[in-house]
PDB file of C-alpha atoms in Angstrom:
ATOM      1  CA  MET A   1       0.000   0.000   0.000  1.00 40.00           C
ATOM      2  CA  SER A   2       1.256   3.450  -0.871  1.00 42.00           C
ATOM      3  CA  ALA A   3       0.267   6.869   0.401  1.00 40.00           C
ATOM      4  CA  GLN A   4      -2.033   7.235  -2.597  1.00 39.00           C
ATOM      5  CA  ASP A   5      -4.009   4.170  -1.474  1.00 42.00           C
ATOM      6  CA  VAL A   6      -5.303   5.712   1.765  1.00 43.00           C
ATOM      7  CA  LEU A   7      -9.026   4.977   2.000  1.00 42.00           C
ATOM      8  CA  PRO A   8     -11.289   7.877   3.034  1.00 42.00           C
ATOM      9  CA  LEU A   9     -13.912   7.599   5.741  1.00 40.00           C
ATOM     10  CA  GLY A  10     -17.257   9.176   4.958  1.00 38.00           C
ATOM     11  CA  GLY A  11     -20.162  10.191   7.160  1.00 37.00           C
ATOM     12  CA  VAL A  12     -18.171  11.251  10.211  1.00 39.00           C
ATOM     13  CA  THR A  13     -19.150  13.647  12.962  1.00 40.00           C
ATOM     14  CA  THR A  14     -17.416  16.999  12.653  1.00 37.00           C
ATOM     15  CA  GLY A  15     -16.223  19.517  15.227  1.00 40.00           C
ATOM     16  CA  ARG A  16     -17.144  19.152  18.893  1.00 39.00           C
ATOM     17  CA  SER A  17     -20.478  17.648  19.849  1.00 43.00           C
ATOM     18  CA  GLY A  18     -21.660  17.502  23.450  1.00 52.00           C
ATOM     19  CA  ASP A  19     -18.808  16.915  25.861  1.00 75.00           C
ATOM     20  CA  PHE A  20     -16.698  14.724  23.574  1.00 81.00           C
ATOM     21  CA  ARG A  21     -13.866  15.654  21.235  1.00 86.00           C
ATOM     22  CA  ALA A  22     -14.359  15.259  17.498  1.00 87.00           C
ATOM     23  CA  ASP A  23     -11.600  12.664  17.183  1.00 91.00           C
ATOM     24  CA  HIS A  24     -13.079  10.619  20.032  1.00 94.00           C
ATOM     25  CA  ARG A  25     -16.484  10.610  18.344  1.00 93.00           C
ATOM     26  CA  LEU A  26     -14.860   9.537  15.104  1.00 94.00           C
ATOM     27  CA  VAL A  27     -13.017   6.695  16.839  1.00 96.00           C
ATOM     28  CA  ALA A  28     -16.216   5.579  18.574  1.00 96.00           C
ATOM     29  CA  GLU A  29     -18.061   5.495  15.250  1.00 95.00           C
ATOM     30  CA  MET A  30     -15.467   3.059  13.911  1.00 96.00           C
ATOM     31  CA  VAL A  31     -16.198   0.514  16.672  1.00 97.00           C
ATOM     32  CA  LYS A  32     -19.120  -1.881  16.318  1.00 95.00           C
ATOM     33  CA  PRO A  33     -21.501  -1.913  19.308  1.00 94.00           C
ATOM     34  CA  GLY A  34     -20.987  -4.904  21.570  1.00 95.00           C
ATOM     35  CA  SER A  35     -17.282  -5.130  20.799  1.00 97.00           C
ATOM     36  CA  LYS A  36     -14.567  -5.747  23.374  1.00 98.00           C
ATOM     37  CA  VAL A  37     -12.061  -2.876  23.293  1.00 98.00           C
ATOM     38  CA  LEU A  38      -8.711  -2.005  24.887  1.00 98.00           C
ATOM     39  CA  ASP A  39      -7.869   1.715  25.002  1.00 98.00           C
ATOM     40  CA  VAL A  40      -4.089   2.095  25.307  1.00 97.00           C
ATOM     41  CA  GLY A  41      -3.014   5.388  26.870  1.00 95.00           C
ATOM     42  CA  CYS A  42      -6.595   6.137  27.878  1.00 96.00           C
ATOM     43  CA  GLY A  43      -5.791   9.279  29.871  1.00 94.00           C
ATOM     44  CA  GLU A  44      -8.682  10.213  32.157  1.00 95.00           C
ATOM     45  CA  GLY A  45     -11.094   7.863  30.401  1.00 97.00           C
ATOM     46  CA  ASP A  46     -13.094  10.267  28.236  1.00 96.00           C
ATOM     47  CA  LEU A  47     -13.055   7.947  25.220  1.00 97.00           C
ATOM     48  CA  LEU A  48     -13.910   4.908  27.361  1.00 97.00           C
ATOM     49  CA  GLN A  49     -16.924   6.760  28.727  1.00 96.00           C
ATOM     50  CA  LEU A  50     -18.078   7.542  25.205  1.00 96.00           C
ATOM     51  CA  LEU A  51     -17.634   3.914  24.155  1.00 97.00           C
ATOM     52  CA  GLU A  52     -19.753   2.782  27.107  1.00 95.00           C
ATOM     53  CA  THR A  53     -22.649   4.933  25.871  1.00 94.00           C
ATOM     54  CA  ARG A  54     -22.517   2.928  22.629  1.00 94.00           C
ATOM     55  CA  GLY A  55     -22.774  -0.454  24.325  1.00 94.00           C
ATOM     56  CA  ILE A  56     -19.079  -1.271  24.003  1.00 96.00           C
ATOM     57  CA  ASP A  57     -17.119  -3.261  26.593  1.00 97.00           C
ATOM     58  CA  GLY A  58     -14.111  -1.003  27.144  1.00 97.00           C
ATOM     59  CA  ARG A  59     -10.956  -1.600  29.181  1.00 97.00           C
ATOM     60  CA  GLY A  60      -8.005   0.744  29.517  1.00 97.00           C
ATOM     61  CA  ILE A  61      -4.289   0.906  30.189  1.00 97.00           C
ATOM     62  CA  GLU A  62      -2.712   4.196  31.275  1.00 97.00           C
ATOM     63  CA  LEU A  63       0.853   5.133  32.205  1.00 94.00           C
ATOM     64  CA  SER A  64       0.133   7.849  34.775  1.00 94.00           C
ATOM     65  CA  ARG A  65      -1.129   6.917  38.223  1.00 96.00           C
ATOM     66  CA  GLU A  66      -3.198  10.105  38.321  1.00 96.00           C
ATOM     67  CA  GLY A  67      -4.959   9.120  35.099  1.00 96.00           C
ATOM     68  CA  VAL A  68      -5.653   5.611  36.405  1.00 97.00           C
ATOM     69  CA  ASN A  69      -7.091   6.997  39.650  1.00 97.00           C
ATOM     70  CA  ARG A  70      -9.427   9.341  37.793  1.00 97.00           C
ATOM     71  CA  CYS A  71     -10.603   6.525  35.534  1.00 97.00           C
ATOM     72  CA  VAL A  72     -11.274   4.215  38.459  1.00 97.00           C
ATOM     73  CA  ALA A  73     -13.169   7.010  40.211  1.00 97.00           C
ATOM     74  CA  LYS A  74     -15.461   7.093  37.168  1.00 96.00           C
ATOM     75  CA  GLY A  75     -16.072   3.359  37.454  1.00 96.00           C
ATOM     76  CA  LEU A  76     -13.896   2.449  34.457  1.00 97.00           C
ATOM     77  CA  ALA A  77     -11.841  -0.752  34.202  1.00 97.00           C
ATOM     78  CA  VAL A  78      -8.347   0.721  33.846  1.00 97.00           C
ATOM     79  CA  VAL A  79      -4.941  -0.544  34.989  1.00 97.00           C
ATOM     80  CA  GLN A  80      -1.564   1.168  35.074  1.00 97.00           C
ATOM     81  CA  GLY A  81       0.804   0.122  32.322  1.00 96.00           C
ATOM     82  CA  ASP A  82       3.253   1.182  29.632  1.00 95.00           C
ATOM     83  CA  ALA A  83       2.473   0.586  25.963  1.00 95.00           C
ATOM     84  CA  ASP A  84       6.150   0.008  25.202  1.00 94.00           C
ATOM     85  CA  THR A  85       6.651  -2.747  27.758  1.00 96.00           C
ATOM     86  CA  ASP A  86       3.302  -4.175  28.847  1.00 96.00           C
ATOM     87  CA  LEU A  87       1.438  -4.902  25.600  1.00 96.00           C
ATOM     88  CA  VAL A  88       3.604  -7.997  25.104  1.00 95.00           C
ATOM     89  CA  ASN A  89       1.849  -9.556  28.108  1.00 95.00           C
ATOM     90  CA  TYR A  90      -1.565  -9.537  26.403  1.00 97.00           C
ATOM     91  CA  PRO A  91      -2.564 -12.700  24.478  1.00 97.00           C
ATOM     92  CA  ASP A  92      -3.283 -12.770  20.746  1.00 97.00           C
ATOM     93  CA  ASP A  93      -6.803 -11.765  19.664  1.00 97.00           C
ATOM     94  CA  ALA A  94      -7.787 -10.749  23.202  1.00 97.00           C
ATOM     95  CA  PHE A  95      -9.889  -7.813  21.917  1.00 98.00           C
ATOM     96  CA  ASP A  96     -12.001  -6.923  18.906  1.00 98.00           C
ATOM     97  CA  TYR A  97     -10.369  -3.478  18.737  1.00 98.00           C
ATOM     98  CA  VAL A  98      -7.295  -1.941  20.337  1.00 98.00           C
ATOM     99  CA  ILE A  99      -7.225   1.862  20.338  1.00 98.00           C
ATOM    100  CA  LEU A 100      -4.173   4.107  20.511  1.00 96.00           C
ATOM    101  CA  SER A 101      -5.498   7.664  20.599  1.00 93.00           C
ATOM    102  CA  GLN A 102      -3.004  10.558  20.460  1.00 91.00           C
ATOM    103  CA  THR A 103      -0.332   8.345  22.055  1.00 90.00           C
ATOM    104  CA  LEU A 104       1.744   6.861  19.212  1.00 91.00           C
ATOM    105  CA  GLN A 105       4.159   9.810  19.160  1.00 88.00           C
ATOM    106  CA  ALA A 106       4.886   9.354  22.880  1.00 85.00           C
ATOM    107  CA  THR A 107       5.995   5.723  22.585  1.00 93.00           C
ATOM    108  CA  ARG A 108       9.637   4.684  22.412  1.00 92.00           C
ATOM    109  CA  GLN A 109       9.084   1.999  19.761  1.00 94.00           C
ATOM    110  CA  PRO A 110       6.107   3.033  17.593  1.00 94.00           C
ATOM    111  CA  ARG A 111       6.571   0.201  15.099  1.00 95.00           C
ATOM    112  CA  VAL A 112       6.645  -2.489  17.814  1.00 96.00           C
ATOM    113  CA  VAL A 113       3.654  -0.921  19.557  1.00 96.00           C
ATOM    114  CA  LEU A 114       1.676  -0.890  16.305  1.00 96.00           C
ATOM    115  CA  GLU A 115       2.530  -4.540  15.665  1.00 97.00           C
ATOM    116  CA  ASN A 116       1.366  -5.436  19.169  1.00 97.00           C
ATOM    117  CA  LEU A 117      -1.909  -3.569  18.697  1.00 97.00           C
ATOM    118  CA  LEU A 118      -2.732  -5.764  15.715  1.00 97.00           C
ATOM    119  CA  ARG A 119      -1.635  -8.908  17.492  1.00 97.00           C
ATOM    120  CA  ILE A 120      -3.800  -8.232  20.536  1.00 97.00           C
ATOM    121  CA  GLY A 121      -6.791  -6.951  18.587  1.00 97.00           C
ATOM    122  CA  ARG A 122      -8.460  -8.055  15.384  1.00 96.00           C
ATOM    123  CA  ARG A 123      -8.470  -4.394  14.423  1.00 97.00           C
ATOM    124  CA  ALA A 124      -6.636  -1.314  15.656  1.00 98.00           C
ATOM    125  CA  ILE A 125      -7.636   2.344  15.628  1.00 98.00           C
ATOM    126  CA  VAL A 126      -4.770   4.821  15.749  1.00 97.00           C
ATOM    127  CA  SER A 127      -4.951   8.615  15.895  1.00 94.00           C
ATOM    128  CA  PHE A 128      -2.071  11.055  16.156  1.00 92.00           C
ATOM    129  CA  PRO A 129      -1.180  14.727  15.594  1.00 90.00           C
ATOM    130  CA  ASN A 130       0.149  15.309  12.093  1.00 89.00           C
ATOM    131  CA  PHE A 131       3.568  16.951  12.230  1.00 84.00           C
ATOM    132  CA  GLY A 132       3.222  17.781   8.523  1.00 74.00           C
ATOM    133  CA  PHE A 133       0.344  20.187   9.288  1.00 75.00           C
ATOM    134  CA  TRP A 134       0.841  23.544   7.595  1.00 66.00           C
ATOM    135  CA  LYS A 135       0.951  25.551  10.838  1.00 73.00           C
ATOM    136  CA  MET A 136       3.798  23.404  12.108  1.00 74.00           C
ATOM    137  CA  ARG A 137       5.700  23.789   8.850  1.00 72.00           C
ATOM    138  CA  LEU A 138       5.211  27.556   9.015  1.00 73.00           C
ATOM    139  CA  GLN A 139       6.483  27.805  12.590  1.00 70.00           C
ATOM    140  CA  LEU A 140       9.630  25.913  11.598  1.00 67.00           C
ATOM    141  CA  LEU A 141      10.109  27.897   8.396  1.00 70.00           C
ATOM    142  CA  ILE A 142       9.318  31.400   9.637  1.00 79.00           C
ATOM    143  CA  GLY A 143       9.801  31.191  13.391  1.00 76.00           C
ATOM    144  CA  GLY A 144      12.777  28.817  13.323  1.00 75.00           C
ATOM    145  CA  HIS A 145      11.565  26.986  16.448  1.00 67.00           C
ATOM    146  CA  MET A 146       9.890  23.682  17.282  1.00 68.00           C
ATOM    147  CA  PRO A 147       6.160  24.033  16.613  1.00 64.00           C
ATOM    148  CA  ARG A 148       3.446  24.319  19.247  1.00 68.00           C
ATOM    149  CA  THR A 149      -0.265  23.947  18.554  1.00 69.00           C
ATOM    150  CA  GLU A 150      -3.455  23.366  20.541  1.00 69.00           C
ATOM    151  CA  ASN A 151      -2.948  19.614  20.192  1.00 68.00           C
ATOM    152  CA  LEU A 152       0.794  19.882  20.906  1.00 66.00           C
ATOM    153  CA  PRO A 153       1.061  22.708  23.462  1.00 69.00           C
ATOM    154  CA  ALA A 154       4.239  21.677  25.299  1.00 63.00           C
ATOM    155  CA  THR A 155       7.651  23.170  24.611  1.00 69.00           C
ATOM    156  CA  TRP A 156      10.325  20.967  23.041  1.00 57.00           C
ATOM    157  CA  TYR A 157      12.103  20.435  26.384  1.00 65.00           C
ATOM    158  CA  ASP A 158       8.936  19.627  28.335  1.00 65.00           C
ATOM    159  CA  THR A 159       7.015  17.257  26.090  1.00 58.00           C
ATOM    160  CA  ALA A 160       6.247  13.551  26.368  1.00 63.00           C
ATOM    161  CA  ASN A 161       6.263  13.305  22.573  1.00 61.00           C
ATOM    162  CA  ILE A 162       9.466  11.777  21.229  1.00 59.00           C
ATOM    163  CA  HIS A 163       8.528  10.379  17.805  1.00 72.00           C
ATOM    164  CA  PHE A 164       6.678  12.979  15.787  1.00 82.00           C
ATOM    165  CA  CYS A 165       5.390  11.771  12.431  1.00 85.00           C
ATOM    166  CA  THR A 166       3.313  12.967   9.508  1.00 90.00           C
ATOM    167  CA  ILE A 167       0.329  11.264   7.898  1.00 89.00           C
ATOM    168  CA  LYS A 168       2.647  10.293   5.052  1.00 90.00           C
ATOM    169  CA  ASP A 169       5.147   8.749   7.489  1.00 91.00           C
ATOM    170  CA  PHE A 170       2.409   6.673   9.126  1.00 93.00           C
ATOM    171  CA  VAL A 171       1.040   5.423   5.811  1.00 91.00           C
ATOM    172  CA  GLU A 172       4.530   4.342   4.777  1.00 92.00           C
ATOM    173  CA  LEU A 173       5.033   2.510   8.093  1.00 94.00           C
ATOM    174  CA  CYS A 174       1.760   0.636   7.612  1.00 94.00           C
ATOM    175  CA  ASP A 175       2.889  -0.342   4.131  1.00 93.00           C
ATOM    176  CA  GLU A 176       6.260  -1.504   5.462  1.00 94.00           C
ATOM    177  CA  ILE A 177       4.772  -3.855   8.078  1.00 94.00           C
ATOM    178  CA  ASN A 178       1.927  -5.054   5.839  1.00 93.00           C
ATOM    179  CA  VAL A 179      -0.965  -3.384   7.652  1.00 95.00           C
ATOM    180  CA  LYS A 180      -4.282  -2.962   5.860  1.00 95.00           C
ATOM    181  CA  MET A 181      -5.968   0.433   6.112  1.00 93.00           C
ATOM    182  CA  GLU A 182      -9.712  -0.154   6.186  1.00 95.00           C
ATOM    183  CA  ARG A 183     -10.700   3.470   6.786  1.00 92.00           C
ATOM    184  CA  SER A 184      -8.916   6.746   7.357  1.00 88.00           C
ATOM    185  CA  VAL A 185      -9.641  10.427   7.777  1.00 89.00           C
ATOM    186  CA  ALA A 186      -7.690  13.616   8.328  1.00 89.00           C
ATOM    187  CA  LEU A 187      -9.238  16.228  10.620  1.00 90.00           C
ATOM    188  CA  ASP A 188      -8.514  19.908  10.109  1.00 85.00           C
ATOM    189  CA  LEU A 189      -7.853  22.589  12.731  1.00 81.00           C
ATOM    190  CA  TYR A 190     -11.556  22.685  13.657  1.00 81.00           C
ATOM    191  CA  GLY A 191     -12.085  18.926  13.879  1.00 84.00           C
ATOM    192  CA  ARG A 192     -13.703  18.717  10.436  1.00 86.00           C
ATOM    193  CA  PRO A 193     -12.727  16.061   7.872  1.00 83.00           C
ATOM    194  CA  VAL A 194     -10.442  17.283   5.100  1.00 82.00           C
ATOM    195  CA  PRO A 195     -12.451  16.897   1.832  1.00 74.00           C
ATOM    196  CA  LEU A 196     -12.344  13.316   0.611  1.00 65.00           C
ATOM    197  CA  ASN A 197     -11.765  14.063  -3.055  1.00 64.00           C
ATOM    198  CA  LEU A 198      -8.450  15.802  -2.472  1.00 64.00           C
ATOM    199  CA  PRO A 199      -5.140  13.947  -3.006  1.00 65.00           C
ATOM    200  CA  TRP A 200      -3.288  12.441  -0.036  1.00 66.00           C
ATOM    201  CA  TRP A 201      -0.628  15.152   0.067  1.00 69.00           C
ATOM    202  CA  VAL A 202      -3.353  17.700   0.846  1.00 77.00           C
ATOM    203  CA  TRP A 203      -4.273  15.605   3.891  1.00 76.00           C
ATOM    204  CA  ASN A 204      -0.618  15.696   4.887  1.00 82.00           C
ATOM    205  CA  MET A 205      -0.577  19.497   4.589  1.00 80.00           C
ATOM    206  CA  PHE A 206      -4.002  20.473   5.976  1.00 81.00           C
ATOM    207  CA  GLY A 207      -4.868  17.603   8.338  1.00 86.00           C
ATOM    208  CA  GLU A 208      -4.015  18.553  11.919  1.00 87.00           C
ATOM    209  CA  GLN A 209      -4.505  14.938  12.954  1.00 90.00           C
ATOM    210  CA  GLY A 210      -5.064  11.571  11.326  1.00 91.00           C
ATOM    211  CA  VAL A 211      -7.374   8.744  12.419  1.00 94.00           C
ATOM    212  CA  PHE A 212      -6.929   5.248  10.964  1.00 95.00           C
ATOM    213  CA  LEU A 213      -8.848   1.965  11.240  1.00 97.00           C
ATOM    214  CA  LEU A 214      -6.367  -0.848  10.643  1.00 97.00           C
ATOM    215  CA  SER A 215      -6.362  -4.610  10.291  1.00 97.00           C
ATOM    216  CA  ARG A 216      -3.768  -7.248   9.534  1.00 91.00           C
ATOM    217  CA  GLY A 217      -2.617  -7.503   5.947  1.00 81.00           C
ATOM    218  CA  GLY A 218      -1.587 -10.530   3.928  1.00 63.00           C
ATOM    219  CA  GLY A 219      -4.480 -12.664   5.006  1.00 49.00           C
ATOM    220  CA  LYS A 220      -3.193 -13.065   8.565  1.00 43.00           C
TER     221      LYS A 220
END
């Protein structure tokens, strides 16, 4: 699969609706009701709460103790763990979907993490901030400093993000490890899908974040 083969996702919710972020609503729409889901890097459990409203059996793993405590206080099934080291302990096909939302860039071994997602789950949903977004390019070009946006507010010396990537980079990684892209969408600065009929490089320029529904390639 090449970057040109990215499949668009139609009929998605745009912007913010209710108390949930646009990307969380998009992720939730990709999951079939009744599915068993693991949310890796679940934060304070906002996405898990949304999944519960859709009749989805959600579990979570979160690195920070504070995040775990807040999830448990909400009645969510969340344990403390590190995506880089603890996913290997989960058995094959333990979940219908494994979600990695806005966390890929903070992992030490993104490729290994992605491979584990698709070993543990029959499908994986991955979202991440697009470092190829035009505002980031402009800050580097004009300002000469590491970019900061609403989705990436931390300074370069105080960020958990260590592996920034673009939508193009991610598509090429999926191609390299034989991952099938079932659906994908780029969201703009306002949480709206970038028009579907535009070429992939426009997504890479104007998509602030990418959301991908993945499955194993090669008939695995």
